[in-house]
Amino acid sequence: MSRTDRLNLRPDFDSAEALLADLGWLCSLPSTTGQPDQLHAAARAIGDWLWRLGFSVESVPTPTAPILIAVREGRSPQRVLLYHHYDVTPPGPWRAWSHSPLELAEREGAIYGRGVAHGKGALAAQLHALQALIRSEQELPVGVVLVLEGSAMQGSPALAETLAAHAELVQADLCLSTAGERDGRGLPFCYMGSKGLLQIALQVQGAALPLEPGLAASVVNPVWRLIWALSNIKGDDEDIRVEGFYDAIAGPRHTDRDMLRAATVNEAARRAAWQIDDFLFHMRGGALIRSQTTLPTCNVSAVVVESGSAGASIPTGASAQLDLQLVPDQTPELVFAQIQKHLHEKDLGDVRLTELPGAYAPITSDPAHPLIQQLLAAGEQLYHVPLSVLPFGPFAQPLALFGHLLNAPVVAIALAREDSAIYAANEHIPIADLLNHSRLLADFLLLREWATASVAA
């Protein structure tokens, strides 16, 4: 059967009614990250839904939230693994929303609600494609494995152990996820992998009770110790000062450099959406893309001062959280040890470091792999132009856990836009983007002549 004949089998995706109905139901399930009661209830509901769609479902308990593994075999013994998460960022103050974050609202061709652009929207879109294919052909052309976790926003602390314990169940020839943003044409980037993740808590303890500020000349202030520790890790020139931090980095491959030269982003739209005057160092064009793609990051995501007093005082303690996104060939274990050694050498050994649960290495796949080439061909068929390809983007996902376990390529397709507000109120996504995300999966599954025997490589 020719490619054209196979594409003619694609179900009609012009109506978004069914997709939005599923998405509305998903968004109505409270599933804020770090809220066990919400996450357990959401996992049960989603697991029941997948079972009704014909998937065999296993709910794996973890200390944080259940991980769902759902499998439905297809005509070919080959499999595609779809990685998703059902936990979402906290909605924040509801008064900041134009409507309830747990209800969908449609305005000017876009849909609003918590999770529509980050998590639940991608899940609804891809399940919409699978349901349509099943209705059209009574089966899937290839086996599909769904892995849905409820702790992605916390670093996927239980995912590695869960995958190792269910290695045979999750076997697949490709891992596909949703992450990232869009290029200068408004089309989704296709990423050949993901950066790694390391999260560190820094804590400094002071006196047992708040002290008068006049004692600051003779008593340690834990806030100053924390400030000095942070400034010794990263300077005001944005350089990470930890000895050896950059030594292991392999740098872009030849194929990566070709990707970087070809990629563009809508810089003006980003600045307007984020309400920033400019990017660091006034970066533009290729320099901006390279900084987001090839460089590791060290971000301060939280600072807490334990003052214990409403007035001026020397606080009793201070803490901060760092999240670092890593690039090849950095590892969480190596970087944590480097930071710990660095602070000791700077006479900041009283700053207690704790590696937080959830850490994973970076990974990148070969864009020449046949399955990735087929995905890119499906993208070109759908959008009528080739998709922009990058080795990674400004995000971290646990794709290395899948790639190493499966010995298979990993790839991520973007859904959100620069103004989607996935961490803020009024998260939204154009309905057309959701439909195209659904179409892309259907086209990928239909375009390929799937093998009669698994060829994971």
Short mmCIF file of C-alpha atoms in Angstrom, two decimals:
data_model
loop_
_atom_site.label_atom_id
_atom_site.label_comp_id
_atom_site.label_asym_id
_atom_site.label_seq_id
_atom_site.Cartn_x
_atom_site.Cartn_y
_atom_site.Cartn_z
CA MET A 1 0.00 0.00 0.00
CA SER A 2 1.37 3.41 -0.94
CA ARG A 3 1.83 6.28 1.49
CA THR A 4 -1.07 8.11 -0.14
CA ASP A 5 -3.34 5.09 0.23
CA ARG A 6 -2.40 4.71 3.88
CA LEU A 7 -3.01 8.39 4.58
CA ASN A 8 -6.44 8.08 2.99
CA LEU A 9 -7.25 5.72 5.85
CA ARG A 10 -6.65 8.51 8.35
CA PRO A 11 -9.88 9.29 10.21
CA ASP A 12 -11.54 12.67 9.87
CA PHE A 13 -9.98 15.06 12.38
CA ASP A 14 -11.84 18.19 11.32
CA SER A 15 -14.16 18.06 14.32
CA ALA A 16 -12.60 18.86 17.67
CA GLU A 17 -15.74 18.05 19.64
CA ALA A 18 -14.66 14.61 20.87
CA LEU A 19 -11.11 15.76 21.64
CA LEU A 20 -12.33 18.73 23.66
CA ALA A 21 -14.83 16.57 25.51
CA ASP A 22 -12.02 14.25 26.62
CA LEU A 23 -9.78 17.19 27.48
CA GLY A 24 -12.54 18.86 29.46
CA TRP A 25 -13.00 15.71 31.51
CA LEU A 26 -9.24 15.39 32.10
CA CYS A 27 -8.93 19.02 33.19
CA SER A 28 -11.85 18.62 35.58
CA LEU A 29 -9.76 16.09 37.54
CA PRO A 30 -7.71 18.00 40.12
CA SER A 31 -4.14 16.69 39.87
CA THR A 32 -1.82 19.35 41.22
CA THR A 33 1.72 18.07 41.58
CA GLY A 34 2.61 17.12 45.14
CA GLN A 35 -1.03 16.60 46.22
CA PRO A 36 -1.34 12.83 46.90
CA ASP A 37 -5.11 12.64 47.33
CA GLN A 38 -5.73 14.46 44.06
CA LEU A 39 -3.15 12.43 42.17
CA HIS A 40 -4.38 9.04 43.38
CA ALA A 41 -7.97 9.91 42.45
CA ALA A 42 -6.90 11.19 39.04
CA ALA A 43 -4.82 8.07 38.37
CA ARG A 44 -7.78 5.81 39.16
CA ALA A 45 -10.06 7.76 36.82
CA ILE A 46 -7.53 7.88 33.98
CA GLY A 47 -6.71 4.19 34.39
CA ASP A 48 -10.41 3.29 34.13
CA TRP A 49 -10.70 5.45 31.02
CA LEU A 50 -7.75 3.74 29.33
CA TRP A 51 -9.19 0.33 30.20
CA ARG A 52 -12.47 1.31 28.51
CA LEU A 53 -10.45 2.27 25.42
CA GLY A 54 -9.13 -1.28 25.18
CA PHE A 55 -5.78 -0.93 26.93
CA SER A 56 -4.53 -3.34 29.53
CA VAL A 57 -3.65 -1.09 32.46
CA GLU A 58 -1.33 -1.55 35.40
CA SER A 59 -1.26 1.06 38.15
CA VAL A 60 2.09 0.98 39.92
CA PRO A 61 2.06 2.52 43.41
CA THR A 62 4.96 4.80 44.31
CA PRO A 63 5.70 7.00 47.34
CA THR A 64 4.43 10.06 45.46
CA ALA A 65 1.78 9.18 42.87
CA PRO A 66 0.81 6.08 40.85
CA ILE A 67 2.51 5.43 37.54
CA LEU A 68 0.15 4.03 34.91
CA ILE A 69 1.42 1.60 32.27
CA ALA A 70 -1.17 0.94 29.57
CA VAL A 71 -0.60 -1.37 26.60
CA ARG A 72 -2.60 -2.15 23.48
CA GLU A 73 -1.03 -4.37 20.85
CA GLY A 74 -1.36 -3.70 17.13
CA ARG A 75 -1.06 -5.48 13.80
CA SER A 76 2.71 -5.20 13.95
CA PRO A 77 4.64 -6.54 16.94
CA GLN A 78 6.59 -3.30 16.91
CA ARG A 79 5.62 -0.76 19.55
CA VAL A 80 5.68 2.98 20.12
CA LEU A 81 5.93 4.21 23.71
CA LEU A 82 4.13 7.47 24.49
CA TYR A 83 5.40 9.20 27.63
CA HIS A 84 2.92 11.48 29.42
CA HIS A 85 2.27 12.95 32.85
CA TYR A 86 -1.02 13.75 34.53
CA ASP A 87 0.28 16.03 37.29
CA VAL A 88 -0.02 19.74 36.55
CA THR A 89 1.41 22.93 38.00
CA PRO A 90 -0.55 24.57 40.83
CA PRO A 91 -3.27 26.87 39.48
CA GLY A 92 -2.26 29.69 41.79
CA PRO A 93 -4.85 32.23 42.92
CA TRP A 94 -8.11 31.43 41.16
CA ARG A 95 -8.92 35.13 41.03
CA ALA A 96 -6.07 35.48 38.52
CA TRP A 97 -7.95 33.24 36.09
CA SER A 98 -10.69 34.51 33.83
CA HIS A 99 -12.63 31.32 34.71
CA SER A 100 -12.19 28.19 36.83
CA PRO A 101 -8.86 26.47 35.94
CA LEU A 102 -10.65 23.11 36.20
CA GLU A 103 -13.11 24.01 33.43
CA LEU A 104 -12.42 24.56 29.76
CA ALA A 105 -13.16 27.96 28.25
CA GLU A 106 -12.94 28.73 24.55
CA ARG A 107 -12.00 32.16 23.24
CA GLU A 108 -10.87 33.22 19.79
CA GLY A 109 -10.00 29.71 18.65
CA ALA A 110 -8.03 28.79 21.79
CA ILE A 111 -8.93 26.60 24.74
CA TYR A 112 -8.12 27.67 28.32
CA GLY A 113 -7.61 25.52 31.42
CA ARG A 114 -4.87 24.11 33.63
CA GLY A 115 -2.96 21.45 31.73
CA VAL A 116 -4.29 22.15 28.23
CA ALA A 117 -0.83 23.05 26.88
CA HIS A 118 1.33 21.06 29.27
CA GLY A 119 0.34 17.52 30.14
CA LYS A 120 -3.35 16.89 29.68
CA GLY A 121 -3.72 18.55 26.29
CA ALA A 122 -1.06 16.32 24.74
CA LEU A 123 -2.56 13.22 26.35
CA ALA A 124 -6.06 14.03 25.08
CA ALA A 125 -4.75 14.81 21.59
CA GLN A 126 -2.80 11.58 21.20
CA LEU A 127 -5.56 9.42 22.65
CA HIS A 128 -7.94 11.14 20.23
CA ALA A 129 -5.73 9.87 17.40
CA LEU A 130 -5.60 6.34 18.79
CA GLN A 131 -9.36 6.20 19.32
CA ALA A 132 -9.98 7.41 15.78
CA LEU A 133 -7.63 4.80 14.33
CA ILE A 134 -9.30 2.04 16.32
CA ARG A 135 -12.76 3.15 15.16
CA SER A 136 -11.56 3.31 11.56
CA GLU A 137 -9.60 0.06 11.40
CA GLN A 138 -10.78 -1.84 14.53
CA GLU A 139 -7.13 -2.10 15.58
CA LEU A 140 -3.92 -0.11 15.79
CA PRO A 141 -1.28 -0.51 13.07
CA VAL A 142 1.39 -0.94 15.75
CA GLY A 143 1.44 -1.64 19.46
CA VAL A 144 1.23 1.37 21.77
CA VAL A 145 2.59 1.62 25.30
CA LEU A 146 1.45 4.55 27.41
CA VAL A 147 3.49 5.52 30.47
CA LEU A 148 1.76 8.20 32.54
CA GLU A 149 3.29 9.45 35.76
CA GLY A 150 2.04 11.81 38.42
CA SER A 151 5.36 13.19 39.64
CA ALA A 152 6.92 14.62 36.50
CA MET A 153 6.86 18.13 37.93
CA GLN A 154 8.90 16.86 40.90
CA GLY A 155 11.62 15.21 38.83
CA SER A 156 10.12 11.75 38.25
CA PRO A 157 11.60 10.28 41.47
CA ALA A 158 10.06 6.81 41.11
CA LEU A 159 10.15 6.38 37.35
CA ALA A 160 13.54 4.66 37.01
CA GLU A 161 12.70 1.97 39.56
CA THR A 162 9.25 1.45 38.05
CA LEU A 163 10.57 1.05 34.52
CA ALA A 164 13.27 -1.37 35.64
CA ALA A 165 10.67 -3.51 37.43
CA HIS A 166 8.44 -3.55 34.33
CA ALA A 167 11.09 -3.66 31.64
CA GLU A 168 9.41 -6.34 29.55
CA LEU A 169 6.00 -4.69 29.73
CA VAL A 170 7.25 -1.32 28.43
CA GLN A 171 9.44 -2.66 25.61
CA ALA A 172 9.12 -0.48 22.51
CA ASP A 173 11.00 0.59 19.40
CA LEU A 174 10.63 4.35 19.92
CA CYS A 175 9.81 6.65 22.83
CA LEU A 176 7.80 9.74 21.88
CA SER A 177 6.99 12.57 24.28
CA THR A 178 5.60 16.09 24.16
CA ALA A 179 7.74 19.04 25.27
CA GLY A 180 9.21 22.32 24.16
CA GLU A 181 8.01 25.21 22.05
CA ARG A 182 7.66 26.35 18.45
CA ASP A 183 9.98 27.76 15.85
CA GLY A 184 9.91 31.13 14.13
CA ARG A 185 7.21 29.86 11.74
CA GLY A 186 4.94 28.78 14.57
CA LEU A 187 5.56 25.09 13.86
CA PRO A 188 6.51 22.60 16.58
CA PHE A 189 10.17 21.88 17.16
CA CYS A 190 11.15 18.22 16.97
CA TYR A 191 13.77 17.47 19.64
CA MET A 192 16.13 14.52 19.41
CA GLY A 193 16.24 14.12 23.18
CA SER A 194 16.22 16.02 26.42
CA LYS A 195 18.53 17.61 28.93
CA GLY A 196 19.10 15.86 32.23
CA LEU A 197 17.99 17.06 35.65
CA LEU A 198 19.54 17.55 39.08
CA GLN A 199 17.70 19.22 41.98
CA ILE A 200 19.56 20.31 45.10
CA ALA A 201 18.37 21.76 48.41
CA LEU A 202 20.78 24.10 50.22
CA GLN A 203 20.20 24.73 53.91
CA VAL A 204 22.03 26.87 56.46
CA GLN A 205 21.20 26.75 60.17
CA GLY A 206 21.79 29.71 62.47
CA ALA A 207 21.05 30.29 66.13
CA ALA A 208 18.22 28.39 67.79
CA LEU A 209 16.13 31.56 68.12
CA PRO A 210 15.94 34.89 66.27
CA LEU A 211 18.51 37.37 67.56
CA GLU A 212 18.72 41.13 67.65
CA PRO A 213 20.13 42.57 64.41
CA GLY A 214 22.77 44.45 66.41
CA LEU A 215 24.52 41.11 66.98
CA ALA A 216 25.24 40.75 63.24
CA ALA A 217 28.90 41.69 63.80
CA SER A 218 29.47 38.69 66.06
CA VAL A 219 26.89 36.03 65.10
CA VAL A 220 26.56 34.14 61.83
CA ASN A 221 23.61 35.19 59.68
CA PRO A 222 22.45 32.11 57.74
CA VAL A 223 21.00 34.28 54.98
CA TRP A 224 24.40 35.76 54.19
CA ARG A 225 25.95 32.28 54.18
CA LEU A 226 23.30 31.14 51.71
CA ILE A 227 23.83 34.21 49.51
CA TRP A 228 27.59 33.62 49.45
CA ALA A 229 27.10 29.96 48.62
CA LEU A 230 24.80 30.77 45.70
CA SER A 231 27.13 33.48 44.40
CA ASN A 232 30.04 31.04 44.54
CA ILE A 233 28.08 28.56 42.46
CA LYS A 234 27.05 31.07 39.78
CA GLY A 235 28.40 34.56 39.17
CA ASP A 236 26.78 37.75 37.98
CA ASP A 237 28.31 37.05 34.57
CA GLU A 238 25.96 33.99 34.39
CA ASP A 239 28.99 31.67 34.43
CA ILE A 240 28.75 28.59 36.64
CA ARG A 241 31.85 28.82 38.83
CA VAL A 242 31.98 25.25 40.11
CA GLU A 243 35.38 23.74 39.42
CA GLY A 244 35.16 21.17 36.63
CA PHE A 245 31.49 21.84 35.87
CA TYR A 246 32.04 22.31 32.14
CA ASP A 247 34.87 19.79 31.73
CA ALA A 248 32.74 16.77 30.82
CA ILE A 249 30.60 18.56 28.24
CA ALA A 250 31.15 17.03 24.82
CA GLY A 251 29.82 19.99 22.85
CA PRO A 252 27.50 19.91 19.82
CA ARG A 253 27.95 17.15 17.26
CA HIS A 254 28.36 18.02 13.59
CA THR A 255 24.71 17.15 13.00
CA ASP A 256 23.74 19.32 15.97
CA ARG A 257 25.50 22.32 14.48
CA ASP A 258 23.58 21.87 11.24
CA MET A 259 20.32 21.82 13.19
CA LEU A 260 21.23 24.92 15.17
CA ARG A 261 22.10 26.91 12.06
CA ALA A 262 18.75 26.09 10.45
CA ALA A 263 16.50 26.81 13.46
CA THR A 264 14.73 30.10 14.20
CA VAL A 265 12.49 31.38 16.98
CA ASN A 266 10.09 34.31 17.14
CA GLU A 267 12.10 36.49 19.48
CA ALA A 268 9.67 39.42 19.51
CA ALA A 269 6.73 37.15 20.35
CA ARG A 270 8.67 35.61 23.23
CA ARG A 271 9.65 38.97 24.71
CA ALA A 272 6.08 40.21 24.41
CA ALA A 273 4.53 37.07 25.91
CA TRP A 274 6.97 36.95 28.82
CA GLN A 275 6.98 40.74 29.27
CA ILE A 276 10.76 40.99 29.34
CA ASP A 277 12.79 43.81 27.84
CA ASP A 278 15.46 41.59 26.37
CA PHE A 279 17.30 38.29 26.59
CA LEU A 280 20.52 37.93 28.55
CA PHE A 281 23.46 39.72 26.92
CA HIS A 282 21.05 40.96 24.19
CA MET A 283 21.30 37.57 22.49
CA ARG A 284 19.70 37.17 19.08
CA GLY A 285 19.36 34.53 16.39
CA GLY A 286 21.72 31.59 16.53
CA ALA A 287 23.33 32.67 19.80
CA LEU A 288 19.95 32.62 21.51
CA ILE A 289 19.07 29.19 20.16
CA ARG A 290 22.49 27.76 21.07
CA SER A 291 22.21 29.09 24.62
CA GLN A 292 18.87 27.36 25.14
CA THR A 293 19.93 24.16 23.41
CA THR A 294 23.57 23.41 24.13
CA LEU A 295 24.27 25.03 27.50
CA PRO A 296 23.60 23.51 30.94
CA THR A 297 21.64 25.65 33.37
CA CYS A 298 21.73 26.42 37.09
CA ASN A 299 18.49 27.98 38.25
CA VAL A 300 17.40 29.15 41.72
CA SER A 301 13.74 28.14 41.95
CA ALA A 302 13.05 28.91 45.63
CA VAL A 303 14.53 30.81 48.57
CA VAL A 304 13.11 30.60 52.11
CA VAL A 305 14.16 32.64 55.15
CA GLU A 306 13.20 31.35 58.60
CA SER A 307 12.99 34.64 60.43
CA GLY A 308 10.71 33.67 63.32
CA SER A 309 10.10 37.35 63.92
CA ALA A 310 7.91 39.99 62.36
CA GLY A 311 10.54 42.66 62.88
CA ALA A 312 14.21 43.01 61.98
CA SER A 313 16.28 40.12 63.33
CA ILE A 314 19.03 37.65 62.54
CA PRO A 315 17.07 34.71 61.06
CA THR A 316 17.39 31.20 62.43
CA GLY A 317 17.82 29.57 59.05
CA ALA A 318 17.76 29.95 55.29
CA SER A 319 17.32 27.52 52.43
CA ALA A 320 17.19 27.48 48.65
CA GLN A 321 16.48 25.04 45.86
CA LEU A 322 18.58 24.73 42.73
CA ASP A 323 17.50 22.93 39.60
CA LEU A 324 20.18 22.20 37.04
CA GLN A 325 19.55 21.02 33.50
CA LEU A 326 22.46 18.94 32.23
CA VAL A 327 23.88 18.24 28.78
CA PRO A 328 26.03 15.36 27.50
CA ASP A 329 28.26 14.09 29.09
CA GLN A 330 27.30 15.47 32.49
CA THR A 331 25.68 13.22 35.09
CA PRO A 332 23.69 14.19 38.20
CA GLU A 333 26.10 12.25 40.44
CA LEU A 334 29.18 14.00 39.07
CA VAL A 335 27.70 17.51 39.20
CA PHE A 336 26.39 17.08 42.75
CA ALA A 337 29.82 15.94 43.93
CA GLN A 338 31.47 18.87 42.14
CA ILE A 339 29.20 21.43 43.83
CA GLN A 340 29.68 19.87 47.25
CA LYS A 341 33.48 19.86 46.86
CA HIS A 342 33.45 23.43 45.53
CA LEU A 343 31.58 24.83 48.53
CA HIS A 344 33.88 23.03 50.97
CA GLU A 345 36.89 24.53 49.23
CA LYS A 346 35.31 27.99 49.51
CA ASP A 347 34.95 27.55 53.30
CA LEU A 348 31.18 27.12 52.94
CA GLY A 349 31.01 23.60 54.30
CA ASP A 350 28.31 24.65 56.76
CA VAL A 351 25.91 24.93 53.84
CA ARG A 352 24.16 21.57 53.85
CA LEU A 353 23.47 20.10 50.42
CA THR A 354 20.78 17.49 49.78
CA GLU A 355 20.16 15.89 46.40
CA LEU A 356 16.39 15.87 46.01
CA PRO A 357 14.57 12.79 44.70
CA GLY A 358 14.32 12.73 40.95
CA ALA A 359 17.45 13.03 38.85
CA TYR A 360 18.32 11.74 35.42
CA ALA A 361 20.94 12.08 32.72
CA PRO A 362 20.62 13.86 29.37
CA ILE A 363 20.14 11.92 26.15
CA THR A 364 20.11 12.64 22.44
CA SER A 365 19.21 10.36 19.54
CA ASP A 366 20.48 10.06 15.99
CA PRO A 367 18.15 12.00 13.68
CA ALA A 368 19.01 9.54 10.90
CA HIS A 369 17.27 6.67 12.71
CA PRO A 370 14.54 5.30 10.41
CA LEU A 371 11.73 5.79 12.92
CA ILE A 372 12.73 9.40 13.55
CA GLN A 373 12.95 9.98 9.82
CA GLN A 374 9.44 8.57 9.48
CA LEU A 375 8.17 10.92 12.18
CA LEU A 376 9.77 13.87 10.40
CA ALA A 377 8.21 12.71 7.13
CA ALA A 378 4.80 12.65 8.82
CA GLY A 379 5.43 16.17 10.08
CA GLU A 380 6.32 17.40 6.61
CA GLN A 381 3.23 15.69 5.18
CA LEU A 382 1.04 17.43 7.76
CA TYR A 383 2.56 20.92 7.71
CA HIS A 384 3.75 20.89 4.05
CA VAL A 385 7.26 21.98 5.10
CA PRO A 386 10.01 20.17 7.05
CA LEU A 387 9.87 20.57 10.82
CA SER A 388 12.76 22.26 12.61
CA VAL A 389 14.94 19.74 14.44
CA LEU A 390 17.06 20.40 17.55
CA PRO A 391 19.15 18.07 19.74
CA PHE A 392 17.37 19.32 22.89
CA GLY A 393 15.41 22.31 24.10
CA PRO A 394 15.04 24.43 27.23
CA PHE A 395 13.42 21.62 29.22
CA ALA A 396 14.27 18.41 31.06
CA GLN A 397 12.39 15.13 30.72
CA PRO A 398 13.37 11.62 31.87
CA LEU A 399 13.79 10.38 28.31
CA ALA A 400 17.21 8.91 29.11
CA LEU A 401 15.49 6.40 31.39
CA PHE A 402 13.48 5.14 28.41
CA GLY A 403 16.25 5.35 25.84
CA HIS A 404 18.74 3.37 27.90
CA LEU A 405 16.24 0.75 29.05
CA LEU A 406 14.72 0.21 25.61
CA ASN A 407 17.92 0.70 23.63
CA ALA A 408 15.71 2.76 21.33
CA PRO A 409 15.58 6.34 20.05
CA VAL A 410 13.74 9.04 21.96
CA VAL A 411 12.13 12.13 20.49
CA ALA A 412 9.93 14.98 21.74
CA ILE A 413 7.45 17.05 19.73
CA ALA A 414 6.45 20.51 20.93
CA LEU A 415 2.86 21.55 21.57
CA ALA A 416 2.88 24.74 23.67
CA ARG A 417 3.46 28.24 22.33
CA GLU A 418 5.52 31.00 23.91
CA ASP A 419 2.37 32.62 25.34
CA SER A 420 0.71 29.40 26.58
CA ALA A 421 1.36 30.33 30.25
CA ILE A 422 1.91 26.76 31.42
CA TYR A 423 3.12 27.97 34.83
CA ALA A 424 0.72 30.90 35.15
CA ALA A 425 -2.98 31.70 35.13
CA ASN A 426 -5.03 31.36 31.94
CA GLU A 427 -2.98 28.55 30.41
CA HIS A 428 -4.17 28.11 26.84
CA ILE A 429 -3.50 26.52 23.46
CA PRO A 430 -5.04 27.01 20.00
CA ILE A 431 -7.51 24.23 19.23
CA ALA A 432 -5.84 23.82 15.84
CA ASP A 433 -2.56 22.96 17.58
CA LEU A 434 -4.24 20.18 19.55
CA LEU A 435 -5.79 18.76 16.39
CA ASN A 436 -2.48 18.85 14.55
CA HIS A 437 -0.74 17.16 17.48
CA SER A 438 -3.32 14.40 17.13
CA ARG A 439 -2.99 14.23 13.35
CA LEU A 440 0.79 13.97 13.58
CA LEU A 441 0.63 10.81 15.66
CA ALA A 442 -1.99 9.28 13.37
CA ASP A 443 0.04 10.11 10.27
CA PHE A 444 3.20 8.67 11.81
CA LEU A 445 1.46 5.42 12.69
CA LEU A 446 -0.21 5.17 9.27
CA LEU A 447 2.66 6.26 7.02
CA ARG A 448 5.11 3.59 8.03
CA GLU A 449 5.19 0.05 6.72
CA TRP A 450 5.66 -1.46 10.17
CA ALA A 451 7.81 -4.54 10.40
CA THR A 452 6.42 -7.97 11.13
CA ALA A 453 9.15 -8.41 13.76
CA SER A 454 10.52 -5.94 16.30
CA VAL A 455 13.63 -4.07 15.16
CA ALA A 456 14.49 -2.00 18.23
CA ALA A 457 17.91 -0.44 17.80
#
